[in-house]
Coordinates of C-alpha atoms in Angstrom, one line a residue:
Chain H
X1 CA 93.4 56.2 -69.4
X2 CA 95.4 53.5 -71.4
X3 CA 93.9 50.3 -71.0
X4 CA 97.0 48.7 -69.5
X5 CA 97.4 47.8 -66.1
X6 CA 101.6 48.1 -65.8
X7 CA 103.5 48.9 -68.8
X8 CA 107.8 48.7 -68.3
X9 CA 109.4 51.0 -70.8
X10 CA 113.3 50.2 -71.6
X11 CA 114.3 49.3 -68.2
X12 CA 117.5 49.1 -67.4
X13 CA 119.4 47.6 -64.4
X14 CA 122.9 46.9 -64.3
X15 CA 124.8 45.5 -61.2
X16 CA 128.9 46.0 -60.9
X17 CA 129.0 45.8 -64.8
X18 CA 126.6 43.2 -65.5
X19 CA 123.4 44.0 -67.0
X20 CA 120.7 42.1 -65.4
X21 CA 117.7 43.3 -67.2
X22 CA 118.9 45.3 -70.5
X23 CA 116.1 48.0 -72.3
X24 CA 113.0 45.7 -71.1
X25 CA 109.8 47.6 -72.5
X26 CA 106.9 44.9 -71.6
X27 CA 102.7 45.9 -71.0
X28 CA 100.9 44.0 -69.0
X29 CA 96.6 44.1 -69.5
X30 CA 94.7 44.2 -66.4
X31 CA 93.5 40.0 -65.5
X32 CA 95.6 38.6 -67.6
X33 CA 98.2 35.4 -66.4
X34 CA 101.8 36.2 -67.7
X35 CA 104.2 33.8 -67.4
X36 CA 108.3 35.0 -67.6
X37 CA 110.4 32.5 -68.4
X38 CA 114.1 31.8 -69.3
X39 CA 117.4 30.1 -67.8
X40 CA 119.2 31.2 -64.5
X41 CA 120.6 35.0 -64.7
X42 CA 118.0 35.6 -67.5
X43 CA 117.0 38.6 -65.3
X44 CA 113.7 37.2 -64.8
X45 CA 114.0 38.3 -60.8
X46 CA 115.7 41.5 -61.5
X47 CA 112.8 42.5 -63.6
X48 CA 110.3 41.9 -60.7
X49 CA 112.4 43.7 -58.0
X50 CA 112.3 46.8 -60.5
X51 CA 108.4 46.3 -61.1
X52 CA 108.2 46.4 -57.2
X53 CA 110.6 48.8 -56.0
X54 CA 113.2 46.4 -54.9
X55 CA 115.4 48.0 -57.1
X56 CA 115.5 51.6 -59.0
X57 CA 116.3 51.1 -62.8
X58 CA 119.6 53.0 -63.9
X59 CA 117.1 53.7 -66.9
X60 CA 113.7 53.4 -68.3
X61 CA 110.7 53.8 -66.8
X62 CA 107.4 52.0 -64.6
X63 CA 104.1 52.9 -65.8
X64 CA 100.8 51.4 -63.5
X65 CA 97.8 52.4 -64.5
X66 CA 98.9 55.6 -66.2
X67 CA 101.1 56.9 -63.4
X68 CA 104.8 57.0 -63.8
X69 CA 106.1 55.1 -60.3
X70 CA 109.3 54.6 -61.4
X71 CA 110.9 56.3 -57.7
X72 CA 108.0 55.0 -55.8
X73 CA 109.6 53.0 -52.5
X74 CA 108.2 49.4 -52.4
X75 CA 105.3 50.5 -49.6
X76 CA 103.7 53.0 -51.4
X77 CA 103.9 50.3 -54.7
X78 CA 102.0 48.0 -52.3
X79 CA 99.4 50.7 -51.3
X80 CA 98.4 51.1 -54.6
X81 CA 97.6 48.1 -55.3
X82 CA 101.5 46.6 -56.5
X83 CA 102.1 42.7 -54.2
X84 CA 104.4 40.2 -54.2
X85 CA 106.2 37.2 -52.8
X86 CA 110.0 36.2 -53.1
X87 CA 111.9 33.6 -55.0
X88 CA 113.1 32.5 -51.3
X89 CA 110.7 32.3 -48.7
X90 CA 110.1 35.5 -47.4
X91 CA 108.2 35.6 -44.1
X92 CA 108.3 36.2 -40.4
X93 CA 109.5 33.2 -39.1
X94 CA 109.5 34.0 -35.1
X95 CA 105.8 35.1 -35.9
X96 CA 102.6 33.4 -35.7
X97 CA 100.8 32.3 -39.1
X98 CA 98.2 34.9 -37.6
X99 CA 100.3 37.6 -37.1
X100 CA 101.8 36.9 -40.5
X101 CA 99.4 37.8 -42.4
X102 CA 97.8 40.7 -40.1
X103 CA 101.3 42.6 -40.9
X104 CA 100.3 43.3 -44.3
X105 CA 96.6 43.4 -43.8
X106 CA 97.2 46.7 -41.0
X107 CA 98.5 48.3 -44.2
X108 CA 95.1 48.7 -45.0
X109 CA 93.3 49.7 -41.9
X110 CA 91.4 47.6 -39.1
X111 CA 90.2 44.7 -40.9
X112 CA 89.9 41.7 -38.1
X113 CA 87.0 39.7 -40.2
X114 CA 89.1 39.8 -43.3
X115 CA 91.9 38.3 -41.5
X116 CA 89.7 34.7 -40.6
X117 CA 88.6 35.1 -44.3
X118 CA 92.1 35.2 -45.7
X119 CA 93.3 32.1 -43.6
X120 CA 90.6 30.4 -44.8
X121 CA 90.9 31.3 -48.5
X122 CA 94.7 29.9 -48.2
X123 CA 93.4 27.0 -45.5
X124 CA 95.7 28.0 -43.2
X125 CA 92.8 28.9 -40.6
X126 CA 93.8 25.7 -38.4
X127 CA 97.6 26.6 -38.7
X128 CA 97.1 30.5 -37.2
X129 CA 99.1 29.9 -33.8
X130 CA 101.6 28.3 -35.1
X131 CA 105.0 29.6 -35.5
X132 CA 105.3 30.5 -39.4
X133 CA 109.2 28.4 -39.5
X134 CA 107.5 25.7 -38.2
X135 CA 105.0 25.1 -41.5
X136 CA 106.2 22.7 -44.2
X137 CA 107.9 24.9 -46.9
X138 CA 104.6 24.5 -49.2
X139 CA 102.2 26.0 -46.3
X140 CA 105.3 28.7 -45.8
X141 CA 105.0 29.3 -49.8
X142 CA 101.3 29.8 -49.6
X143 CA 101.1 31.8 -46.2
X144 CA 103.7 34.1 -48.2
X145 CA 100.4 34.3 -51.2
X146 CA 98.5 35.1 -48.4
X147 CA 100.5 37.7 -47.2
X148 CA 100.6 39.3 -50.4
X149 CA 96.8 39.1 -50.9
X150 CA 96.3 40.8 -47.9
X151 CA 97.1 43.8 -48.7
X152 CA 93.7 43.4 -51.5
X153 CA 96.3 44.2 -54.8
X154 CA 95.5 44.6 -58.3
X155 CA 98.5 42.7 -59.9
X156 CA 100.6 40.1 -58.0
X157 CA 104.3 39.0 -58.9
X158 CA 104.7 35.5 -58.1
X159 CA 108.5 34.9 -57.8
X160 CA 109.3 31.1 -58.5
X161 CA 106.2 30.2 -56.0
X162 CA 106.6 26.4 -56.8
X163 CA 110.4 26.2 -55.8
X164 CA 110.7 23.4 -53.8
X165 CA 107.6 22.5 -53.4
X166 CA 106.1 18.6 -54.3
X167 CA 103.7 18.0 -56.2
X168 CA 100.5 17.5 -54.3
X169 CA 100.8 21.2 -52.7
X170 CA 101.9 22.3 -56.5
X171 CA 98.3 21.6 -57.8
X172 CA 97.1 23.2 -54.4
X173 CA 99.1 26.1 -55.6
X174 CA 98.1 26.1 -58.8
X175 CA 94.4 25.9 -57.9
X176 CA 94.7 29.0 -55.7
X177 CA 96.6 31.0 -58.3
X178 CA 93.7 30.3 -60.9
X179 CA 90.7 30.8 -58.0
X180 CA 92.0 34.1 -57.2
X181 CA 92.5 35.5 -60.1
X182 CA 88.8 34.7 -60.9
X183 CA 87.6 36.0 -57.9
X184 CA 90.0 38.9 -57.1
X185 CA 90.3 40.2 -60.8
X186 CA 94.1 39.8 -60.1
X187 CA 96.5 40.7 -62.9
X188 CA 99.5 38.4 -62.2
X189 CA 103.0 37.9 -63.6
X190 CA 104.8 34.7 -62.9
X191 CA 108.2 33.7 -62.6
X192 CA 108.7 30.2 -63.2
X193 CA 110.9 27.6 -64.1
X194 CA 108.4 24.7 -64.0
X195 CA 107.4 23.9 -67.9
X196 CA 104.3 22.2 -66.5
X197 CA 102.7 25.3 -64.4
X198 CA 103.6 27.4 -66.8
X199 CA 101.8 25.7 -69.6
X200 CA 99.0 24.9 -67.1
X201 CA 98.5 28.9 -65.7
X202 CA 100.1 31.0 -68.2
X203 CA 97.9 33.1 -71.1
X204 CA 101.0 34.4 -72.3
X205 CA 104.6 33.7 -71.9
X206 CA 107.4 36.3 -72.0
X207 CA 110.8 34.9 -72.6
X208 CA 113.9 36.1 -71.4
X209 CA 117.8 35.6 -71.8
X210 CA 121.1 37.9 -70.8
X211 CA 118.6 40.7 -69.6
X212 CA 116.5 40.9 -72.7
X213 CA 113.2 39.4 -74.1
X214 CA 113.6 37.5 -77.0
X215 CA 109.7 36.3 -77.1
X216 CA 106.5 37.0 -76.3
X217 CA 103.6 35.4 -77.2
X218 CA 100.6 33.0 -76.7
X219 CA 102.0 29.6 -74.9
X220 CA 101.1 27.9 -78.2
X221 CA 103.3 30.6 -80.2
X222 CA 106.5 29.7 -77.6
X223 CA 106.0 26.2 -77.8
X224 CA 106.6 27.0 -81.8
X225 CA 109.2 29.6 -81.4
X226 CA 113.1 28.5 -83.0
X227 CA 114.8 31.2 -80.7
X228 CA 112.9 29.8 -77.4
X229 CA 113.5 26.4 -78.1
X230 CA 116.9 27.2 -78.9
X231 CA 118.6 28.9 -76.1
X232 CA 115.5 27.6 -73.3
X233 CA 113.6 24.5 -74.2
X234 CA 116.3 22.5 -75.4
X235 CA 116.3 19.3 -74.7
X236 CA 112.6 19.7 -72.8
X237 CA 109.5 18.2 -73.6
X238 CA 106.9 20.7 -73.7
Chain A
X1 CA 102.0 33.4 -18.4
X2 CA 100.5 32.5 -15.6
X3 CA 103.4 32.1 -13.6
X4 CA 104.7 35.4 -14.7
X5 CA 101.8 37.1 -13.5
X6 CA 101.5 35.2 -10.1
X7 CA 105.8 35.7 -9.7
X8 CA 105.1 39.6 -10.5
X9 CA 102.5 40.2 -8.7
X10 CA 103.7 39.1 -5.4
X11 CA 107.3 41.2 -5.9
X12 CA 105.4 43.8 -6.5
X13 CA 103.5 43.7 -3.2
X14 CA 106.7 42.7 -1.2
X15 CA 108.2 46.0 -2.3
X16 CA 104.9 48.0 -1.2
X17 CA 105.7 47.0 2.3
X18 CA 109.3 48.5 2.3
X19 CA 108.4 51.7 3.2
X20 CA 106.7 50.3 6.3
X21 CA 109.7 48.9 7.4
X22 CA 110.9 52.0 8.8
X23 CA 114.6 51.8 6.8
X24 CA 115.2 54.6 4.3
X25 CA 118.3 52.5 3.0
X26 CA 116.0 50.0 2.0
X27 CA 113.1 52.5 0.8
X28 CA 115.5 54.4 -1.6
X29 CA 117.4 51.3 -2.8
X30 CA 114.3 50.0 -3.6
X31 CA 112.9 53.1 -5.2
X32 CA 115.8 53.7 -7.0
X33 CA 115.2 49.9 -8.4
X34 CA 111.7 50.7 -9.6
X35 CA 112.6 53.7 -11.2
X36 CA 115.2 52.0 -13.1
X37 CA 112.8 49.1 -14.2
X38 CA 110.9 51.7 -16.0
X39 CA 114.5 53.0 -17.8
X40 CA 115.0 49.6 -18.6
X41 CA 111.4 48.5 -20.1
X42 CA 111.3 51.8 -21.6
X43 CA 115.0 51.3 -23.4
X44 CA 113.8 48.1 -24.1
X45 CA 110.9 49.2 -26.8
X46 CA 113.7 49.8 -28.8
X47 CA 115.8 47.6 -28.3
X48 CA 114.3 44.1 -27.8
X49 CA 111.1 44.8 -29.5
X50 CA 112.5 47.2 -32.5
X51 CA 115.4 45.2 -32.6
X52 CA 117.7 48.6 -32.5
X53 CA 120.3 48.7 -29.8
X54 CA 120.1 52.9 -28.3
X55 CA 123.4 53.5 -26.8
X56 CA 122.4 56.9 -26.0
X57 CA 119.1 56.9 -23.6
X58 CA 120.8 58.7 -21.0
X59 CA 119.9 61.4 -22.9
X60 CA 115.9 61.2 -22.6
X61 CA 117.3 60.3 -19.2
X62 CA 119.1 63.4 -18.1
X63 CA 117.7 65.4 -20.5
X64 CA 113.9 64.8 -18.5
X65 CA 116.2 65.6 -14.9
X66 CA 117.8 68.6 -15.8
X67 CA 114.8 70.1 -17.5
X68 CA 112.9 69.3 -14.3
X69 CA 115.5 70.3 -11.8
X70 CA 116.7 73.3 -13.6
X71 CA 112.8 74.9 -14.6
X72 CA 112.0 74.0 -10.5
X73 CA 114.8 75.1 -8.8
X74 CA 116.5 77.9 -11.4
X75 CA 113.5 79.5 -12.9
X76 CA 111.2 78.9 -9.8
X77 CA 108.8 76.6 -12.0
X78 CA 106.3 74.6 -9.5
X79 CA 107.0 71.1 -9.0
X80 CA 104.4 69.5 -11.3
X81 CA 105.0 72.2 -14.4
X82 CA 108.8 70.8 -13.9
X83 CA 107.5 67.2 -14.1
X84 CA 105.5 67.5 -17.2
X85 CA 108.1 69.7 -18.6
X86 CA 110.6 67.1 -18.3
X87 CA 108.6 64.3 -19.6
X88 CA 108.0 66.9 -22.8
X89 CA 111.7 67.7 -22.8
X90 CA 112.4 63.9 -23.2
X91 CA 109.5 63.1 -25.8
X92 CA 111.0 66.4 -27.9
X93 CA 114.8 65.1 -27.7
X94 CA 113.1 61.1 -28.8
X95 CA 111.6 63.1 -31.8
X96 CA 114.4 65.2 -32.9
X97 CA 116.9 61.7 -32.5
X98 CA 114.5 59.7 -33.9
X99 CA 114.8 61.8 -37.5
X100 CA 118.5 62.1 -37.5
X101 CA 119.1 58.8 -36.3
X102 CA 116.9 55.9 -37.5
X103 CA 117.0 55.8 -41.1
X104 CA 120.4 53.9 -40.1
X105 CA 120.6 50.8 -38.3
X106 CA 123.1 48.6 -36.2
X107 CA 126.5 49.5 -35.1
X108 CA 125.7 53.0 -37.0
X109 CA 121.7 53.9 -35.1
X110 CA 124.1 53.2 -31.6
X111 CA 127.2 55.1 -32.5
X112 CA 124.6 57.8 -34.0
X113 CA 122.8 57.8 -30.3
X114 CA 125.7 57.7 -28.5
X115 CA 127.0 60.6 -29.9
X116 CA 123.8 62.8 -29.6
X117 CA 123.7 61.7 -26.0
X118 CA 127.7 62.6 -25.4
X119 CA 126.7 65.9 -26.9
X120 CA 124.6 66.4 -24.4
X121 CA 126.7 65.4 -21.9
X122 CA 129.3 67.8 -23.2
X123 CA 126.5 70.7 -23.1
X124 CA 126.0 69.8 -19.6
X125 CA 129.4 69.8 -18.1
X126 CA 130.5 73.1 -19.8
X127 CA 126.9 75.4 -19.7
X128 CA 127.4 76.0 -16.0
X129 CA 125.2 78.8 -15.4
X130 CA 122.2 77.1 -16.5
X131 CA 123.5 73.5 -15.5
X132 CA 125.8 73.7 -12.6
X133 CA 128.5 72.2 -14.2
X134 CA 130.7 68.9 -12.7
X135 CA 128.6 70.0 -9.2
X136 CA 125.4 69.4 -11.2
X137 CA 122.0 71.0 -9.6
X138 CA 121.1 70.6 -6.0
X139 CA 117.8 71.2 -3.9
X140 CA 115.5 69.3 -6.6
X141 CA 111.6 69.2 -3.9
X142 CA 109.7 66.0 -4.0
X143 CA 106.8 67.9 -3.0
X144 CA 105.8 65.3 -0.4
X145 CA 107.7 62.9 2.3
X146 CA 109.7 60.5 0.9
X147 CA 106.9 57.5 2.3
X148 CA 104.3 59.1 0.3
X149 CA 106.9 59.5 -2.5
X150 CA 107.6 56.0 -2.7
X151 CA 104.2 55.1 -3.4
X152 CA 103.0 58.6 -5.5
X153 CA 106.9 56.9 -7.7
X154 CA 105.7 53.5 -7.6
X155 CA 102.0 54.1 -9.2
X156 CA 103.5 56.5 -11.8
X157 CA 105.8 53.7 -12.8
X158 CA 103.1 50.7 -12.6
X159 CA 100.6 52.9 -14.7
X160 CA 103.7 53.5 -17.1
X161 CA 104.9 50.1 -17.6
X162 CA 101.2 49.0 -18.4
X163 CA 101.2 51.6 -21.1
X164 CA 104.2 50.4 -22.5
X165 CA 102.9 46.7 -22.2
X166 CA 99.7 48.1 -24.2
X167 CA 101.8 49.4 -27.0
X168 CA 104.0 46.7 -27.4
X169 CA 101.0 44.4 -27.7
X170 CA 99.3 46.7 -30.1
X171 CA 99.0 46.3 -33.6
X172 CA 102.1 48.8 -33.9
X173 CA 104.1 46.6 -31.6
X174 CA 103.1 43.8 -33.9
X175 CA 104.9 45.6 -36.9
X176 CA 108.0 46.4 -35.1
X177 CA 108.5 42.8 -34.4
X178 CA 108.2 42.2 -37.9
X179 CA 110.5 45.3 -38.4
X180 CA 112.9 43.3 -36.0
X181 CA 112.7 40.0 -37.4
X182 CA 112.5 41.0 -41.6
X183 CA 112.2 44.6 -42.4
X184 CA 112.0 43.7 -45.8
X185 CA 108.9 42.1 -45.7
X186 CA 107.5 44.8 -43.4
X187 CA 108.2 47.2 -46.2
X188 CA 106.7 45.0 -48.5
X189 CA 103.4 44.8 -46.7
X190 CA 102.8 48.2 -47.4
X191 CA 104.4 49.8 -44.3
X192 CA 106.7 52.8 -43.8
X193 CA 109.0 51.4 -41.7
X194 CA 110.5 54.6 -40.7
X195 CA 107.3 55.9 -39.1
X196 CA 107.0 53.0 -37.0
X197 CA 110.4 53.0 -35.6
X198 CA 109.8 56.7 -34.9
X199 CA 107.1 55.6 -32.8
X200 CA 109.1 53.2 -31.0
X201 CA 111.6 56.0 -30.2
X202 CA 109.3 58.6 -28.7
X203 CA 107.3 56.0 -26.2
X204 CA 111.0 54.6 -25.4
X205 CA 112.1 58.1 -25.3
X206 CA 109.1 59.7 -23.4
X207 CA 108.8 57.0 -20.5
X208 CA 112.8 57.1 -20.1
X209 CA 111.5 60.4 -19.4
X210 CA 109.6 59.6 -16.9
X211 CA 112.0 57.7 -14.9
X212 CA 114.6 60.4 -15.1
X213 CA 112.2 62.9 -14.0
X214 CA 111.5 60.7 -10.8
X215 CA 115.0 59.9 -10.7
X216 CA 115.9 64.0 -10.1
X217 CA 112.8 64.1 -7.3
X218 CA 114.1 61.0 -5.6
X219 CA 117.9 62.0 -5.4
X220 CA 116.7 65.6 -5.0
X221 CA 120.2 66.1 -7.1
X222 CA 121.1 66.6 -10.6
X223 CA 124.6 65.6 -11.6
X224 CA 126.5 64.9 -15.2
X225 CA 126.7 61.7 -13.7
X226 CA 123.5 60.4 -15.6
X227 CA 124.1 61.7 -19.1
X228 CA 127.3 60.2 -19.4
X229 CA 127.2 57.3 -21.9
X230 CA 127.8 54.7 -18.9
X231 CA 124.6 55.5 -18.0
X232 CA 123.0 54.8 -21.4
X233 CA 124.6 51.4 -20.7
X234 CA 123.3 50.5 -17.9
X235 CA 119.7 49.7 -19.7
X236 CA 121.4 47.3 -22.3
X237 CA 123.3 45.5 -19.7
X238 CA 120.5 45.2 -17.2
X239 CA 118.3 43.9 -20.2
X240 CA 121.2 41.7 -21.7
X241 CA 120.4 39.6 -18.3
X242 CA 117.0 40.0 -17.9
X243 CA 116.5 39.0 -21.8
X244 CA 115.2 41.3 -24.4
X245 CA 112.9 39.3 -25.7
X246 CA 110.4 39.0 -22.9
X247 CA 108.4 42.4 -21.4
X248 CA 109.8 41.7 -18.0
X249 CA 113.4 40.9 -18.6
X250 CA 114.7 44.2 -18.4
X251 CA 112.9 44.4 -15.2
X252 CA 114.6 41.3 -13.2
X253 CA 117.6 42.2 -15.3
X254 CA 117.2 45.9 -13.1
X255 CA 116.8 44.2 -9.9
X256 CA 120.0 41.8 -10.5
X257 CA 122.1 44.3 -11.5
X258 CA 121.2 47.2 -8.7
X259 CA 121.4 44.5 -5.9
X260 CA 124.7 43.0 -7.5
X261 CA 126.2 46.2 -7.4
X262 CA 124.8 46.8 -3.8
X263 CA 126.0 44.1 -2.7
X264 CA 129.1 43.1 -4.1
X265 CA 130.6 46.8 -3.8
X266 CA 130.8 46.6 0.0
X267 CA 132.9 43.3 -1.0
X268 CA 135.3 44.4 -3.2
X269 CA 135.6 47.3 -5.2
X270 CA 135.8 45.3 -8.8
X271 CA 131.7 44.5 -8.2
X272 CA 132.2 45.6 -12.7
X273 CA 134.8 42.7 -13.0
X274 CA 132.1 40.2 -11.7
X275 CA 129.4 41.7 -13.6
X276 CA 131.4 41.6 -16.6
X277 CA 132.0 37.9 -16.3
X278 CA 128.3 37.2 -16.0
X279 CA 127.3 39.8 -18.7
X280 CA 129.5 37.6 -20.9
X281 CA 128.1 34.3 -19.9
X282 CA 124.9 35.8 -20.8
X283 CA 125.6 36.9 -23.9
X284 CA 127.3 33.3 -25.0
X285 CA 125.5 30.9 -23.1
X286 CA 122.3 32.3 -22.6
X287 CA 120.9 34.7 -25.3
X288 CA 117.4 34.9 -23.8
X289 CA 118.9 36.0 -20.5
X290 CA 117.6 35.3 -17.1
X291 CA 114.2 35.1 -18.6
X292 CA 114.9 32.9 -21.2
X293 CA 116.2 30.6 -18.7
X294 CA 113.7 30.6 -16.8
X295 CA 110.9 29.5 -19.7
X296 CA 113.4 27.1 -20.9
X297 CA 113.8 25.2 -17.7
X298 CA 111.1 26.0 -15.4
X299 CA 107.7 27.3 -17.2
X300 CA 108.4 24.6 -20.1
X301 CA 106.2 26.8 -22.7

């Protein structure tokens, strides 16, 4: 058994001649907060949809705890322990907050008592009748946390979960995303674009650009990197 | 909700006193209206609530009233054998569709159904031996009077539609909304999608089943006449009134456009040029059909 939790090797993803994520080989160990980085069209996104089954890679392959799932569909990633949420808010908006998250939790069986836990984990338990467009797009980011926690997985990809969201409900955010992964033993991979969170959450910070990773290292060892600062945090105070 | 149930209830016991009245016009009209209330919630599982328009349930349709009519009255079959067989004949064809046909969706999952169900309709006109042809099969029994039918038809459908409301209310229901409204997500929640939608199909199937079983007892006549693809229409108009979106749209949607083409025929002949004018008001003015108006102005929910 290798002690890594999700291991890419030299994935490749191209789309009508662009390459959006170019011979990516990145491991990931099991509890551990990695943050990817890098400018718009870094293939940040692209990376994630391949780690979930969005996507297949033209080449390379997905290792998750020792099993290749490289042609796994997206449901089957999710029922072995493989969540997510989306860059753009990604929910059933003509559905209760309830029946929301009690999509994904059926995945897993009859689990009614789980589904007033979850709610209240992600204080949405006063919110549950109402309709999930009509939350402010903070609660719509977290419900979509929730929904990806309900279906109990061992690594979550957070896709850009503070886009436009202020910054009262950003510490909220950022409060849940360390709770859980205290309490859940949650491996989770982070796309951000917020400096701050990142530098606040992250244990490690990939960077990308043009589809491949030019660093990877300790948040202290990117603050310090030439390359990063170079092509990424120019002109940002970090 | 409550004024659903109290407006329902009380239709439902008007039409229990029809057969009393002593007119058989009335009594199979009305009949004929129940029994297409269960084609149209039935259809309806797949359309409003799976969000995948079936231009092809004439097949479960006719395929339940020619199995019935043709194992009772060609192979000498008793009566209930030939009900059960055509129910089964309809849940197989929902199956067997469902596989070929759902993995697509849109314009391609009705083009796909509408093709199966032509087929059918083709195998019907030409295999005259076993189907009668154009002349169709005549001589179907109801096995009782036509009173006691009425009510044997009505319970059947009753008991059906409340199965149907169960499902859609389940947890399975639950996902096909989802399915409807963001498959991705669905997918993403750890659900096969496909196997859901297949389940949509065979209860839509199945009960469509039902009604076209009931449908060759009550006519006592099988004809080509109800696999042909206007037929497989008839559900999405009726619904398309009556709203998708609500469990008993398709039904008021049934009753509007059997009484409008009662009615209206013994006008004028073009009783489809009217219906076509309010079918497209419907569909541009009010998506959520008569039902939708209804909650909009009246209910306030």
């Amino acid at each position: 058994m290798s002690p890594l939790i999700l291991e890419s090797q030299n994935l490749t993803k191209s789309f009508t001649g662009l390459i959006a994520v170019n011979n990516v080989s990145l491991s990931f160990e099991p509890q551990s907060i990695t943050a990817i980085i890098g400018p718009n069209g870094a293939g940040k996104t692209t990376f994630v949809n391949l780690c979930t089954g969005m996507f297949k890679p033209d080449s390379g392959r997905i290792i998750f705890n020792g099993e290749d799932i490289t042609n796994f569909s997206p449901e089957k990633r999710v029922q072995i322990g493989i969540s997510r949420t989306f860059q753009i808010i990604n929910i059933f908006p003509k559905l209760t907050v309830m029946q929301n998250v009690k999509i994904p939790l059926l995945s897993r069986g009859k689990i009614e008592n789980e589904l007033e836990s979850i709610l209240e984990i992600f204080q949405l338990d006063e919110k549950k009748d109402v309709l999930a467009s009509e939350l402010s797009h903070g609660d719509q980011k977290i419900l979509e946390m929730a929904m990806a926690m309900a279906t109990k997985p061992k690594i979550l990809f957070l896709d850009e979960p503070m886009a436009g969201v202020n910054p009262v409900e950003r510490s909220r955010i950022i409060d849940l995303i360390k709770d859980l992964r205290k309490k859940e033993k949650l491996t989770i991979i982070i796309v951000e674009h917020d400096m701050d969170v990142v530098f606040r959450i992250a244990e490690r910070i990939t960077v990308m650009n043009r589809g491949s990773v030019i660093a990877d290292g300790t948040p202290e060892e990117i603050r310090n990197n030439a390359t990063v600062k170079e092509v990424y945090l120019r002109g940002v105070e970090v | 909700m409550k004024n659903e149930s109290i407006l329902l209830i009380s239709l439902i016991f008007l039409s229990l006193l029809i057969p009393l009245s002593g007119n058989k016009y009335l009594l199979y009209l009305t009949l004929k209206i129940w029994i297409l209330i269960l084609y149209a919630i039935a259809f309806n599982v797949i359309f409003g609530y799976s969000g995948l328009l079936s231009f092809g349930h004439a097949l479960f349709f006719s395929g339940s009233a020619y199995a019935l009519a043709i194992l009772v009255v060609k192979a000498g079959y008793s009566l209930p054998i030939g009900f059960i067989a055509g129910i089964a004949a309809a849940a197989v064809f929902s199956v067997g569709v469902g596989f070929l046909s759902l993995r697509h969706r849109e314009i391609h999952f009705a083009m796909i159904t509408l093709a199966f169900s032509m087929m059918f309709w083709g195998i019907v006109m030409k295999w005259r031996d076993v189907t009668g042809g154009e002349d169709g099969i005549a001589g179907v029994p109801r096995g009782m009077p036509i009173f006691w039918f009425y009510y044997f038809s009505v319970a059947i459908i009753l008991i059906c539609a409340y199965i149907i409301y169960s499902f859609v209310r389940s947890d399975i229901g639950l996902i096909l909304e989802g399915i409807r409204e963001n498959e991705t997500r669905v997918r993403f929640s750890g659900h096969s999608t496909l196997k859901y939608r297949l389940y949509a199909m065979i209860v839509s199937g199945t009960f469509t089943g039902v009604a076209g079983s009931l449908w060759a007892m009550l006519d006592r006549t099988v004809t080509p006449s109800i696999s042909h693809w206007s037929f497989s229409a008839m559900p999405v108009i009726a619904t398309l009134i009556g709203g998708p979106q609500s469990f008993l749209g398709p039904a008021i949607g049934t009753v509007i456009y059997v009484i409008a083409q009662d009615v209206i025929t013994k006008y004028t002949l073009y009783w489809q040029f009217i219906l076509g004018i309010v079918i497209v008001s419907v569909v541009l003015f009010f998506r959520g059909g008569v039902m939708g108006i209804l909650e909009k102005f009246l209910w306030k929910r």
